[in-house]
Amino acid sequence: MKKIAIIEDEPAIRENYMEMLSAQGYLVSGYSNRQSAEHAFNDTLPDLAIVDIGLGHEIDGGFLLCQTLRSLSKTLPIIFLTARDSEIDTVCGLRMGADDYLTKDISMAHLAARIGALFRRMEALEQPADQNALLNRGPLTLDTKRMQVFWQQQIVDLTVTEFWMLHSLAQRPGHVKSRNELMSDAKIYVDDSTITSHVKRIRKKFIALDTDFDCIDTVYGMGYRWEQV
């Protein structure tokens, strides 16, 4: 049974989500503030975390919690679920390593579908290596079964969303992928600026391993493409 943690300071909202997800067959725990969640996570991490940004007196408590979770696990799926829908908040959340950023007007059915999609992608990490699942592009290797990325034989710590965006680009080197195509291939539903933020984060992670990395081109007015080395 998958374990989901919900960090939400409004009791009625928290209980509502907990009840809905429990009915879906998940083991759900709820926390009203960052401190109680971090205390619990130091003992055992959930399989997925749903985090509000404003937590009690901490206006950006959810952002701080996301940073803590990412320090504990590079692959734990994290979803921001918040009433804050500004572009700045969305970009900040994704830059901190969240896999998805949703607003509270989302339907329960839609939320459940997004959670299910993240779990299906994470389950691929448990699969054994399969040579047929490897995509090689020069110094780049993607393992689509385990959802791992290597650059010059060094592992690149990408979130599941970033993995599928990179996979979309690397499948057809030189072919321009529009933001809508990247969104579709990664199974996310966000605006153009959020896609741009994801691409910037992917580039940054590669550059941290190789300062000469320059394989993701921006094609202005069209999208992005992978340039073969």
mmCIF file of C-alpha atoms in Angstrom:
data_model
loop_
_atom_site.group_PDB
_atom_site.id
_atom_site.type_symbol
_atom_site.label_atom_id
_atom_site.label_comp_id
_atom_site.label_asym_id
_atom_site.label_seq_id
_atom_site.Cartn_x
_atom_site.Cartn_y
_atom_site.Cartn_z
ATOM 1 C CA MET A 1 0.000 0.000 0.000
ATOM 2 C CA LYS A 2 1.483 3.328 -1.078
ATOM 3 C CA LYS A 3 1.974 5.925 1.651
ATOM 4 C CA ILE A 4 0.981 9.536 0.959
ATOM 5 C CA ALA A 5 1.707 12.459 3.272
ATOM 6 C CA ILE A 6 -0.475 15.568 3.106
ATOM 7 C CA ILE A 7 0.907 18.741 4.661
ATOM 8 C CA GLU A 8 -1.947 21.229 4.886
ATOM 9 C CA ASP A 9 -2.711 23.654 7.721
ATOM 10 C CA GLU A 10 -6.482 23.900 7.123
ATOM 11 C CA PRO A 11 -8.060 20.964 9.032
ATOM 12 C CA ALA A 12 -11.178 20.678 6.855
ATOM 13 C CA ILE A 13 -9.183 20.697 3.603
ATOM 14 C CA ARG A 14 -6.631 18.245 4.988
ATOM 15 C CA GLU A 15 -9.316 15.809 6.168
ATOM 16 C CA ASN A 16 -11.108 16.063 2.839
ATOM 17 C CA TYR A 17 -8.027 15.079 0.852
ATOM 18 C CA MET A 18 -7.127 12.364 3.348
ATOM 19 C CA GLU A 19 -10.583 10.827 3.097
ATOM 20 C CA MET A 20 -10.557 10.908 -0.706
ATOM 21 C CA LEU A 21 -7.106 9.329 -1.028
ATOM 22 C CA SER A 22 -7.831 6.711 1.624
ATOM 23 C CA ALA A 23 -10.855 5.695 -0.436
ATOM 24 C CA GLN A 24 -8.467 5.251 -3.381
ATOM 25 C CA GLY A 25 -6.536 2.638 -1.398
ATOM 26 C CA TYR A 26 -3.620 4.762 -0.177
ATOM 27 C CA LEU A 27 -2.289 4.865 3.377
ATOM 28 C CA VAL A 28 -2.548 8.578 4.161
ATOM 29 C CA SER A 29 -1.029 10.647 6.956
ATOM 30 C CA GLY A 30 -1.715 14.336 7.535
ATOM 31 C CA TYR A 31 0.355 17.120 9.066
ATOM 32 C CA SER A 32 -0.643 20.668 9.907
ATOM 33 C CA ASN A 33 2.808 22.274 9.881
ATOM 34 C CA ARG A 34 6.335 21.878 8.585
ATOM 35 C CA GLN A 35 7.876 20.934 11.926
ATOM 36 C CA SER A 36 5.620 17.940 12.605
ATOM 37 C CA ALA A 37 6.076 16.706 9.040
ATOM 38 C CA GLU A 38 9.870 16.983 9.153
ATOM 39 C CA HIS A 39 9.946 15.152 12.484
ATOM 40 C CA ALA A 40 7.976 12.273 10.971
ATOM 41 C CA PHE A 41 10.005 12.225 7.747
ATOM 42 C CA ASN A 42 13.283 11.924 9.632
ATOM 43 C CA ASP A 43 12.042 8.506 10.743
ATOM 44 C CA THR A 44 10.230 7.312 7.615
ATOM 45 C CA LEU A 45 9.655 8.946 4.248
ATOM 46 C CA PRO A 46 6.295 8.610 2.497
ATOM 47 C CA ASP A 47 6.027 7.360 -1.073
ATOM 48 C CA LEU A 48 4.635 10.743 -2.169
ATOM 49 C CA ALA A 49 4.188 14.133 -0.498
ATOM 50 C CA ILE A 50 1.440 16.677 -1.182
ATOM 51 C CA VAL A 51 2.473 20.048 0.198
ATOM 52 C CA ASP A 52 0.737 23.401 0.667
ATOM 53 C CA ILE A 53 3.002 26.462 0.504
ATOM 54 C CA GLY A 54 1.609 28.531 3.354
ATOM 55 C CA LEU A 55 1.729 26.504 6.556
ATOM 56 C CA GLY A 56 0.415 28.266 9.652
ATOM 57 C CA HIS A 57 2.576 31.259 10.476
ATOM 58 C CA GLU A 58 5.150 30.258 7.840
ATOM 59 C CA ILE A 59 4.173 31.961 4.596
ATOM 60 C CA ASP A 60 6.638 29.836 2.619
ATOM 61 C CA GLY A 61 6.803 26.834 4.924
ATOM 62 C CA GLY A 62 5.993 24.452 2.083
ATOM 63 C CA PHE A 63 8.985 25.650 0.090
ATOM 64 C CA LEU A 64 11.255 24.999 3.084
ATOM 65 C CA LEU A 65 9.737 21.539 3.514
ATOM 66 C CA CYS A 66 10.308 20.755 -0.160
ATOM 67 C CA GLN A 67 13.994 21.610 0.231
ATOM 68 C CA THR A 68 14.214 19.289 3.234
ATOM 69 C CA LEU A 69 12.514 16.458 1.367
ATOM 70 C CA ARG A 70 14.829 16.847 -1.619
ATOM 71 C CA SER A 71 17.847 16.662 0.694
ATOM 72 C CA LEU A 72 16.464 13.357 2.030
ATOM 73 C CA SER A 73 15.515 11.908 -1.362
ATOM 74 C CA LYS A 74 16.260 12.930 -4.937
ATOM 75 C CA THR A 75 13.395 10.867 -6.363
ATOM 76 C CA LEU A 76 10.505 11.191 -3.875
ATOM 77 C CA PRO A 77 7.503 12.557 -5.831
ATOM 78 C CA ILE A 78 6.466 15.965 -4.474
ATOM 79 C CA ILE A 79 3.295 17.805 -5.464
ATOM 80 C CA PHE A 80 2.545 21.363 -4.437
ATOM 81 C CA LEU A 81 -1.207 21.782 -3.891
ATOM 82 C CA THR A 82 -1.920 25.391 -3.068
ATOM 83 C CA ALA A 83 -4.230 28.346 -3.550
ATOM 84 C CA ARG A 84 -1.272 30.421 -4.739
ATOM 85 C CA ASP A 85 -1.334 30.484 -8.522
ATOM 86 C CA SER A 86 1.218 33.175 -9.393
ATOM 87 C CA GLU A 87 3.897 32.453 -11.951
ATOM 88 C CA ILE A 88 6.611 33.319 -9.419
ATOM 89 C CA ASP A 89 5.351 30.746 -6.914
ATOM 90 C CA THR A 90 5.025 28.091 -9.620
ATOM 91 C CA VAL A 91 8.562 28.659 -10.875
ATOM 92 C CA CYS A 92 9.966 28.702 -7.333
ATOM 93 C CA GLY A 93 8.236 25.436 -6.497
ATOM 94 C CA LEU A 94 9.569 23.669 -9.561
ATOM 95 C CA ARG A 95 13.058 25.038 -9.108
ATOM 96 C CA MET A 96 13.086 23.560 -5.624
ATOM 97 C CA GLY A 97 12.502 20.147 -7.119
ATOM 98 C CA ALA A 98 8.745 19.562 -7.031
ATOM 99 C CA ASP A 99 7.385 17.234 -9.703
ATOM 100 C CA ASP A 100 4.057 18.999 -10.039
ATOM 101 C CA TYR A 101 2.392 22.263 -9.033
ATOM 102 C CA LEU A 102 -1.391 22.252 -8.742
ATOM 103 C CA THR A 103 -3.925 24.744 -7.475
ATOM 104 C CA LYS A 104 -6.727 23.827 -5.104
ATOM 105 C CA ASP A 105 -9.439 24.318 -7.700
ATOM 106 C CA ILE A 106 -8.344 21.005 -9.247
ATOM 107 C CA SER A 107 -10.958 18.263 -9.110
ATOM 108 C CA MET A 108 -10.466 15.235 -6.886
ATOM 109 C CA ALA A 109 -10.537 12.973 -9.945
ATOM 110 C CA HIS A 110 -7.826 15.028 -11.646
ATOM 111 C CA LEU A 111 -5.670 15.017 -8.504
ATOM 112 C CA ALA A 112 -6.041 11.244 -8.174
ATOM 113 C CA ALA A 113 -5.028 10.813 -11.828
ATOM 114 C CA ARG A 114 -1.907 12.942 -11.389
ATOM 115 C CA ILE A 115 -0.904 10.974 -8.284
ATOM 116 C CA GLY A 116 -1.433 7.688 -10.107
ATOM 117 C CA ALA A 117 0.711 8.860 -13.026
ATOM 118 C CA LEU A 118 3.578 9.784 -10.695
ATOM 119 C CA PHE A 119 3.426 6.409 -8.960
ATOM 120 C CA ARG A 120 3.446 4.541 -12.270
ATOM 121 C CA ARG A 121 6.546 6.412 -13.344
ATOM 122 C CA MET A 122 8.273 5.813 -10.009
ATOM 123 C CA GLU A 123 7.576 2.081 -10.158
ATOM 124 C CA ALA A 124 9.796 1.932 -13.228
ATOM 125 C CA LEU A 125 12.786 2.608 -10.955
ATOM 126 C CA GLU A 126 12.257 -0.795 -9.357
ATOM 127 C CA GLN A 127 12.587 -2.615 -12.660
ATOM 128 C CA PRO A 128 15.901 -4.343 -13.490
ATOM 129 C CA ALA A 129 18.137 -2.828 -16.127
ATOM 130 C CA ASP A 130 17.102 -3.752 -19.661
ATOM 131 C CA GLN A 131 19.368 -3.119 -22.649
ATOM 132 C CA ASN A 132 16.290 -2.665 -24.838
ATOM 133 C CA ALA A 133 15.215 0.188 -22.571
ATOM 134 C CA LEU A 134 18.446 2.148 -23.011
ATOM 135 C CA LEU A 135 18.507 5.258 -25.183
ATOM 136 C CA ASN A 136 22.052 6.301 -26.069
ATOM 137 C CA ARG A 137 22.940 9.678 -27.543
ATOM 138 C CA GLY A 138 26.711 10.029 -27.418
ATOM 139 C CA PRO A 139 27.679 10.701 -23.786
ATOM 140 C CA LEU A 140 23.975 10.641 -22.809
ATOM 141 C CA THR A 141 22.288 7.428 -21.681
ATOM 142 C CA LEU A 142 18.661 7.167 -20.572
ATOM 143 C CA ASP A 143 17.283 4.032 -18.938
ATOM 144 C CA THR A 144 13.531 4.192 -19.522
ATOM 145 C CA LYS A 145 12.786 1.235 -17.253
ATOM 146 C CA ARG A 146 14.617 2.583 -14.225
ATOM 147 C CA MET A 147 14.200 6.230 -15.220
ATOM 148 C CA GLN A 148 17.856 7.008 -14.715
ATOM 149 C CA VAL A 149 19.989 9.420 -16.729
ATOM 150 C CA PHE A 150 23.764 9.317 -17.187
ATOM 151 C CA TRP A 151 25.994 11.957 -18.749
ATOM 152 C CA GLN A 152 29.568 10.906 -19.406
ATOM 153 C CA GLN A 153 28.835 7.899 -17.161
ATOM 154 C CA GLN A 154 27.835 10.173 -14.267
ATOM 155 C CA ILE A 155 24.285 9.958 -12.955
ATOM 156 C CA VAL A 156 22.113 13.057 -13.393
ATOM 157 C CA ASP A 157 19.574 13.519 -10.597
ATOM 158 C CA LEU A 158 16.392 14.401 -12.461
ATOM 159 C CA THR A 159 12.847 14.340 -11.159
ATOM 160 C CA VAL A 160 10.416 12.056 -12.981
ATOM 161 C CA THR A 161 8.924 15.036 -14.837
ATOM 162 C CA GLU A 162 12.355 16.223 -15.919
ATOM 163 C CA PHE A 163 13.255 12.700 -17.037
ATOM 164 C CA TRP A 164 10.333 12.431 -19.449
ATOM 165 C CA MET A 165 10.936 15.913 -20.826
ATOM 166 C CA LEU A 166 14.570 15.038 -21.515
ATOM 167 C CA HIS A 167 13.515 11.705 -23.012
ATOM 168 C CA SER A 168 11.137 13.544 -25.335
ATOM 169 C CA LEU A 169 13.961 15.771 -26.584
ATOM 170 C CA ALA A 170 16.623 13.069 -26.885
ATOM 171 C CA GLN A 171 14.415 10.642 -28.803
ATOM 172 C CA ARG A 172 14.780 12.714 -31.948
ATOM 173 C CA PRO A 173 17.991 14.792 -31.963
ATOM 174 C CA GLY A 174 17.692 17.960 -34.027
ATOM 175 C CA HIS A 175 13.892 17.802 -34.019
ATOM 176 C CA VAL A 176 12.181 20.774 -32.381
ATOM 177 C CA LYS A 177 9.736 19.895 -29.602
ATOM 178 C CA SER A 178 7.124 22.500 -28.796
ATOM 179 C CA ARG A 179 6.248 23.276 -25.187
ATOM 180 C CA ASN A 180 2.891 21.585 -25.704
ATOM 181 C CA GLU A 181 4.613 18.416 -26.948
ATOM 182 C CA LEU A 182 6.964 18.388 -23.966
ATOM 183 C CA MET A 183 4.009 18.890 -21.645
ATOM 184 C CA SER A 184 2.148 16.005 -23.271
ATOM 185 C CA ASP A 185 5.139 13.647 -23.223
ATOM 186 C CA ALA A 186 5.785 14.395 -19.532
ATOM 187 C CA LYS A 187 2.056 14.048 -18.735
ATOM 188 C CA ILE A 188 1.853 17.396 -17.000
ATOM 189 C CA TYR A 189 -0.567 20.258 -17.531
ATOM 190 C CA VAL A 190 1.095 23.600 -16.930
ATOM 191 C CA ASP A 191 1.715 26.906 -18.678
ATOM 192 C CA ASP A 192 4.606 27.757 -21.003
ATOM 193 C CA SER A 193 6.649 29.498 -18.297
ATOM 194 C CA THR A 194 6.585 26.350 -16.181
ATOM 195 C CA ILE A 195 7.953 24.283 -19.078
ATOM 196 C CA THR A 196 10.682 26.886 -19.503
ATOM 197 C CA SER A 197 11.543 26.590 -15.816
ATOM 198 C CA HIS A 198 11.810 22.800 -16.078
ATOM 199 C CA VAL A 199 14.167 23.071 -19.078
ATOM 200 C CA LYS A 200 16.367 25.565 -17.220
ATOM 201 C CA ARG A 201 16.601 23.179 -14.262
ATOM 202 C CA ILE A 202 17.548 20.281 -16.546
ATOM 203 C CA ARG A 203 20.296 22.346 -18.175
ATOM 204 C CA LYS A 204 21.597 23.444 -14.778
ATOM 205 C CA LYS A 205 21.912 19.844 -13.574
ATOM 206 C CA PHE A 206 23.915 18.839 -16.645
ATOM 207 C CA ILE A 207 26.159 21.903 -16.405
ATOM 208 C CA ALA A 208 26.890 21.018 -12.770
ATOM 209 C CA LEU A 209 28.525 17.835 -14.125
ATOM 210 C CA ASP A 210 29.962 19.289 -17.325
ATOM 211 C CA THR A 211 30.537 23.032 -17.695
ATOM 212 C CA ASP A 212 30.751 22.599 -21.477
ATOM 213 C CA PHE A 213 27.273 21.069 -21.741
ATOM 214 C CA ASP A 214 25.298 22.776 -24.523
ATOM 215 C CA CYS A 215 23.010 20.133 -26.010
ATOM 216 C CA ILE A 216 19.585 21.660 -25.321
ATOM 217 C CA ASP A 217 18.882 24.477 -27.748
ATOM 218 C CA THR A 218 16.118 27.020 -27.395
ATOM 219 C CA VAL A 219 14.409 27.621 -30.739
ATOM 220 C CA TYR A 220 12.679 30.922 -30.134
ATOM 221 C CA GLY A 221 8.994 30.941 -30.900
ATOM 222 C CA MET A 222 8.972 27.177 -31.444
ATOM 223 C CA GLY A 223 10.371 25.205 -28.501
ATOM 224 C CA TYR A 224 13.499 23.164 -27.751
ATOM 225 C CA ARG A 225 15.673 20.530 -29.400
ATOM 226 C CA TRP A 226 18.454 18.133 -28.439
ATOM 227 C CA GLU A 227 21.664 18.680 -30.372
ATOM 228 C CA GLN A 228 23.724 15.528 -30.803
ATOM 229 C CA VAL A 229 27.323 15.805 -29.603
#
